[in-house]
mmCIF file of C-alpha atoms in Angstrom:
data_model
loop_
_atom_site.group_PDB
_atom_site.id
_atom_site.type_symbol
_atom_site.label_atom_id
_atom_site.label_comp_id
_atom_site.label_asym_id
_atom_site.label_seq_id
_atom_site.Cartn_x
_atom_site.Cartn_y
_atom_site.Cartn_z
ATOM 1 C CA MET A 1 18.061 -23.652 24.090
ATOM 2 C CA ARG A 2 18.176 -20.090 22.824
ATOM 3 C CA GLU A 3 17.589 -19.334 19.175
ATOM 4 C CA ILE A 4 20.701 -18.576 17.156
ATOM 5 C CA GLU A 5 21.323 -15.291 15.384
ATOM 6 C CA ALA A 6 20.746 -14.976 11.663
ATOM 7 C CA GLY A 7 23.861 -15.308 9.534
ATOM 8 C CA GLU A 8 25.931 -18.207 8.340
ATOM 9 C CA VAL A 9 24.876 -21.481 9.938
ATOM 10 C CA ASP A 10 26.100 -25.056 9.851
ATOM 11 C CA VAL A 11 23.000 -26.387 8.110
ATOM 12 C CA ILE A 12 19.895 -25.177 6.315
ATOM 13 C CA ILE A 13 16.959 -27.467 7.148
ATOM 14 C CA VAL A 14 13.983 -27.755 4.804
ATOM 15 C CA PHE A 15 10.827 -29.415 6.128
ATOM 16 C CA GLY A 16 8.991 -31.416 3.478
ATOM 17 C CA ALA A 17 5.555 -30.859 2.010
ATOM 18 C CA ALA A 18 3.211 -32.847 -0.206
ATOM 19 C CA LEU A 19 4.360 -34.207 -3.535
ATOM 20 C CA ALA A 20 2.217 -33.935 -6.657
ATOM 21 C CA ALA A 21 0.344 -37.071 -7.762
ATOM 22 C CA ASP A 22 3.083 -37.852 -10.307
ATOM 23 C CA GLY A 23 5.815 -37.735 -7.608
ATOM 24 C CA SER A 24 7.152 -34.331 -8.613
ATOM 25 C CA PRO A 25 7.438 -31.541 -6.033
ATOM 26 C CA GLY A 26 4.144 -29.972 -5.032
ATOM 27 C CA PRO A 27 3.900 -26.164 -5.002
ATOM 28 C CA ALA A 28 4.730 -25.738 -1.286
ATOM 29 C CA LEU A 29 7.668 -28.142 -1.465
ATOM 30 C CA LEU A 30 8.992 -26.385 -4.558
ATOM 31 C CA ARG A 31 8.776 -22.957 -2.878
ATOM 32 C CA ARG A 32 10.599 -24.295 0.181
ATOM 33 C CA ILE A 33 13.444 -26.031 -1.644
ATOM 34 C CA GLU A 34 13.967 -23.138 -4.069
ATOM 35 C CA HIS A 35 14.294 -20.742 -1.133
ATOM 36 C CA ALA A 36 16.643 -23.113 0.719
ATOM 37 C CA VAL A 37 18.838 -23.491 -2.373
ATOM 38 C CA ALA A 38 18.967 -19.699 -2.793
ATOM 39 C CA LEU A 39 20.075 -19.363 0.842
ATOM 40 C CA TRP A 40 22.723 -22.075 0.354
ATOM 41 C CA GLN A 41 23.981 -20.414 -2.844
ATOM 42 C CA ALA A 42 24.194 -17.099 -0.959
ATOM 43 C CA GLY A 43 26.527 -18.759 1.549
ATOM 44 C CA ARG A 44 24.071 -18.776 4.455
ATOM 45 C CA GLY A 45 24.796 -22.429 5.314
ATOM 46 C CA ARG A 46 27.377 -25.117 4.635
ATOM 47 C CA TRP A 47 24.988 -28.073 4.437
ATOM 48 C CA LEU A 48 21.433 -28.621 3.226
ATOM 49 C CA LEU A 49 19.262 -31.038 5.230
ATOM 50 C CA CYS A 50 16.120 -32.174 3.393
ATOM 51 C CA SER A 51 13.610 -33.659 5.845
ATOM 52 C CA GLY A 52 10.552 -35.574 4.685
ATOM 53 C CA GLY A 53 9.595 -39.215 4.476
ATOM 54 C CA LEU A 54 7.597 -41.414 2.183
ATOM 55 C CA VAL A 55 4.002 -40.303 2.628
ATOM 56 C CA ALA A 56 2.611 -41.577 -0.674
ATOM 57 C CA GLY A 57 4.131 -42.949 -3.846
ATOM 58 C CA THR A 58 7.622 -44.370 -4.153
ATOM 59 C CA ARG A 59 9.919 -41.393 -3.494
ATOM 60 C CA SER A 60 10.369 -39.590 -0.203
ATOM 61 C CA GLU A 61 9.899 -35.851 0.083
ATOM 62 C CA ALA A 62 13.592 -35.669 1.064
ATOM 63 C CA ALA A 63 14.687 -37.493 -2.106
ATOM 64 C CA VAL A 64 12.615 -35.184 -4.296
ATOM 65 C CA MET A 65 13.992 -32.076 -2.557
ATOM 66 C CA ALA A 66 17.558 -33.385 -2.807
ATOM 67 C CA GLY A 67 17.058 -33.984 -6.532
ATOM 68 C CA CYS A 68 15.820 -30.412 -6.988
ATOM 69 C CA ALA A 69 18.797 -29.077 -5.024
ATOM 70 C CA ARG A 70 21.297 -31.086 -7.091
ATOM 71 C CA ALA A 71 19.614 -29.900 -10.310
ATOM 72 C CA ALA A 72 20.037 -26.319 -9.053
ATOM 73 C CA GLY A 73 23.767 -26.822 -8.491
ATOM 74 C CA VAL A 74 24.088 -27.897 -4.848
ATOM 75 C CA PRO A 75 26.773 -30.628 -4.752
ATOM 76 C CA ALA A 76 25.501 -34.022 -3.590
ATOM 77 C CA GLN A 77 28.137 -34.113 -0.834
ATOM 78 C CA CYS A 78 26.547 -30.989 0.723
ATOM 79 C CA ILE A 79 23.073 -32.563 0.949
ATOM 80 C CA VAL A 80 21.822 -34.799 3.757
ATOM 81 C CA GLU A 81 18.496 -36.600 3.367
ATOM 82 C CA GLU A 82 16.292 -37.397 6.360
ATOM 83 C CA ASP A 83 13.685 -39.633 4.743
ATOM 84 C CA CYS A 84 11.702 -41.026 7.693
ATOM 85 C CA ALA A 85 9.663 -38.050 8.963
ATOM 86 C CA ARG A 86 5.943 -38.158 8.234
ATOM 87 C CA ASN A 87 4.901 -34.954 10.030
ATOM 88 C CA THR A 88 6.289 -31.714 11.444
ATOM 89 C CA TRP A 89 7.045 -33.236 14.855
ATOM 90 C CA GLN A 90 9.134 -35.982 13.254
ATOM 91 C CA ASN A 91 10.834 -33.462 10.935
ATOM 92 C CA ALA A 92 12.103 -31.670 14.046
ATOM 93 C CA GLN A 93 12.817 -34.828 16.057
ATOM 94 C CA PHE A 94 14.808 -36.593 13.329
ATOM 95 C CA SER A 95 16.568 -33.400 12.217
ATOM 96 C CA ALA A 96 17.685 -32.763 15.818
ATOM 97 C CA ALA A 97 19.188 -36.262 15.929
ATOM 98 C CA LEU A 98 21.070 -35.603 12.683
ATOM 99 C CA LEU A 99 22.412 -32.296 13.998
ATOM 100 C CA ARG A 100 23.776 -34.082 17.068
ATOM 101 C CA ARG A 101 25.247 -36.904 14.948
ATOM 102 C CA HIS A 102 27.037 -34.478 12.594
ATOM 103 C CA GLY A 103 28.119 -32.089 15.350
ATOM 104 C CA TRP A 104 26.174 -29.198 13.822
ATOM 105 C CA ARG A 105 25.241 -26.496 16.306
ATOM 106 C CA THR A 106 23.442 -23.855 14.240
ATOM 107 C CA ALA A 107 20.562 -24.211 11.796
ATOM 108 C CA LEU A 108 18.300 -22.175 9.566
ATOM 109 C CA LEU A 109 14.804 -23.637 9.093
ATOM 110 C CA VAL A 110 12.962 -23.052 5.813
ATOM 111 C CA THR A 111 9.222 -23.586 5.583
ATOM 112 C CA GLU A 112 6.029 -21.720 4.665
ATOM 113 C CA ARG A 113 5.011 -18.576 6.570
ATOM 114 C CA TYR A 114 1.785 -20.177 7.854
ATOM 115 C CA HIS A 115 3.772 -23.220 9.038
ATOM 116 C CA LEU A 116 6.490 -21.286 10.905
ATOM 117 C CA PRO A 117 4.889 -21.131 14.381
ATOM 118 C CA ARG A 118 4.235 -24.885 14.537
ATOM 119 C CA ALA A 119 7.584 -25.776 12.977
ATOM 120 C CA ARG A 120 9.450 -23.459 15.361
ATOM 121 C CA LEU A 121 7.592 -24.957 18.357
ATOM 122 C CA ALA A 122 8.417 -28.502 17.229
ATOM 123 C CA CYS A 123 12.073 -27.523 16.925
ATOM 124 C CA ARG A 124 12.156 -25.945 20.388
ATOM 125 C CA LEU A 125 10.497 -28.960 22.007
ATOM 126 C CA ASN A 126 13.096 -31.207 20.366
ATOM 127 C CA GLY A 127 16.053 -29.059 21.465
ATOM 128 C CA LEU A 128 16.745 -27.923 17.913
ATOM 129 C CA PRO A 129 18.119 -24.348 17.941
ATOM 130 C CA VAL A 130 16.959 -22.719 14.724
ATOM 131 C CA VAL A 131 16.396 -19.396 13.098
ATOM 132 C CA ALA A 132 13.180 -19.962 11.164
ATOM 133 C CA VAL A 133 12.549 -18.278 7.822
ATOM 134 C CA SER A 134 9.794 -18.521 5.259
ATOM 135 C CA GLY A 135 10.193 -18.445 1.534
ATOM 136 C CA PRO A 136 9.033 -15.490 -0.515
ATOM 137 C CA GLY A 137 5.375 -15.288 -1.412
ATOM 138 C CA HIS A 138 2.298 -17.029 -0.105
ATOM 139 C CA PRO A 139 0.363 -20.133 -1.037
ATOM 140 C CA PRO A 140 -2.242 -19.571 -3.744
ATOM 141 C CA GLY A 141 -5.621 -18.255 -2.603
ATOM 142 C CA ARG A 142 -4.510 -15.497 -0.241
ATOM 143 C CA GLY A 143 -8.027 -14.311 0.500
ATOM 144 C CA ARG A 144 -9.528 -14.096 3.963
ATOM 145 C CA GLY A 145 -11.146 -17.548 3.630
ATOM 146 C CA ARG A 146 -7.835 -19.168 2.671
ATOM 147 C CA ARG A 147 -6.026 -17.499 5.577
ATOM 148 C CA LEU A 148 -8.738 -18.648 7.978
ATOM 149 C CA ALA A 149 -8.556 -22.206 6.640
ATOM 150 C CA LEU A 150 -4.758 -22.243 7.058
ATOM 151 C CA ALA A 151 -5.026 -20.823 10.583
ATOM 152 C CA LEU A 152 -7.571 -23.483 11.567
ATOM 153 C CA ARG A 153 -5.479 -26.239 9.993
ATOM 154 C CA GLU A 154 -2.345 -25.088 11.782
ATOM 155 C CA GLY A 155 -4.184 -24.690 15.096
ATOM 156 C CA LEU A 156 -5.516 -28.241 14.924
ATOM 157 C CA ALA A 157 -2.172 -29.605 13.757
ATOM 158 C CA CYS A 158 -0.382 -27.794 16.590
ATOM 159 C CA GLY A 159 -2.788 -29.311 19.116
ATOM 160 C CA MET A 160 -2.192 -32.792 17.693
ATOM 161 C CA MET A 161 1.554 -32.254 17.769
ATOM 162 C CA LEU A 162 1.453 -31.166 21.414
ATOM 163 C CA MET A 163 -0.585 -34.265 22.311
ATOM 164 C CA ARG A 164 2.003 -36.470 20.559
ATOM 165 C CA ALA A 165 4.803 -34.689 22.408
ATOM 166 C CA ALA A 166 3.065 -35.130 25.766
ATOM 167 C CA ALA A 167 2.449 -38.816 25.046
ATOM 168 C CA ALA A 168 6.108 -39.325 24.124
ATOM 169 C CA ILE A 169 7.242 -37.631 27.345
ATOM 170 C CA LEU A 170 4.870 -39.768 29.427
ATOM 171 C CA ARG A 171 6.093 -42.956 27.718
ATOM 172 C CA ARG A 172 9.719 -41.968 28.265
ATOM 173 C CA ASN A 173 9.114 -41.061 31.921
ATOM 174 C CA GLY A 174 7.193 -44.297 32.480
ATOM 175 C CA ALA A 175 10.007 -46.344 30.963
ATOM 176 C CA GLU A 176 12.579 -44.528 33.113
ATOM 177 C CA SER A 177 10.466 -45.143 36.245
ATOM 178 C CA ARG A 178 10.121 -48.852 35.458
ATOM 179 C CA GLN A 179 13.837 -49.100 34.766
ATOM 180 C CA ALA A 180 14.704 -47.338 38.046
ATOM 181 C CA ALA A 181 12.322 -49.602 39.989
ATOM 182 C CA GLY A 182 13.973 -52.675 38.497
ATOM 183 C CA ASP A 183 17.508 -51.588 39.454
#
C-alpha cells in the first residue's frame, strides 16, 4: 500500500510507551499523547486510536493515553482504545485490524523520532497506510552516547520484529498448506 498524503485523516494512531511505576504516563508516552491531542484539536483527524496493552501494573497504556486525551478535551466518543498490543509489531497489527473494522482508510501515526523507522516498517508489513510523524523535541539525554544507545536499541528491536513477522508468515503459510492438503 502507498503512504497517504499529509492532511486530514480518518484516525490519528498513537503507539504506546512505558508507564511510570505509579501507573501514570511515562515521559515518552506523555510526549506522544500530547502531540496526538494537539493534532486532533487542530482538525488533522476525526478519531484518536490509542494503542498499547497491559505491560505492567493494572492499567493499559491505551487506557492511560485515553484518560490523558479526555482530560485535554477530546470527547470519549472520538477515542478508540486498542489495549492488547505489547510491542510495536502488535501495535501495527492490531491497529490495522481496527482500521479495517471501522472502515478507516487513512491514518496519521504519532510516535518518537527514534521509533519512527521501526514503527513505519511495522505498519507497512501489516498493510497499514500511515503518514508517520514524531512529536516535538527529543528524549532526555540527547548526547552522542544517548543517540547511539537508541540506535542500537532500535536496530535490535527491528531485527526481533522482522523475525516475529517472518515466523508469523511461515506459520500462516504452513497452516494454509495443511488446509489445502486436507481439502
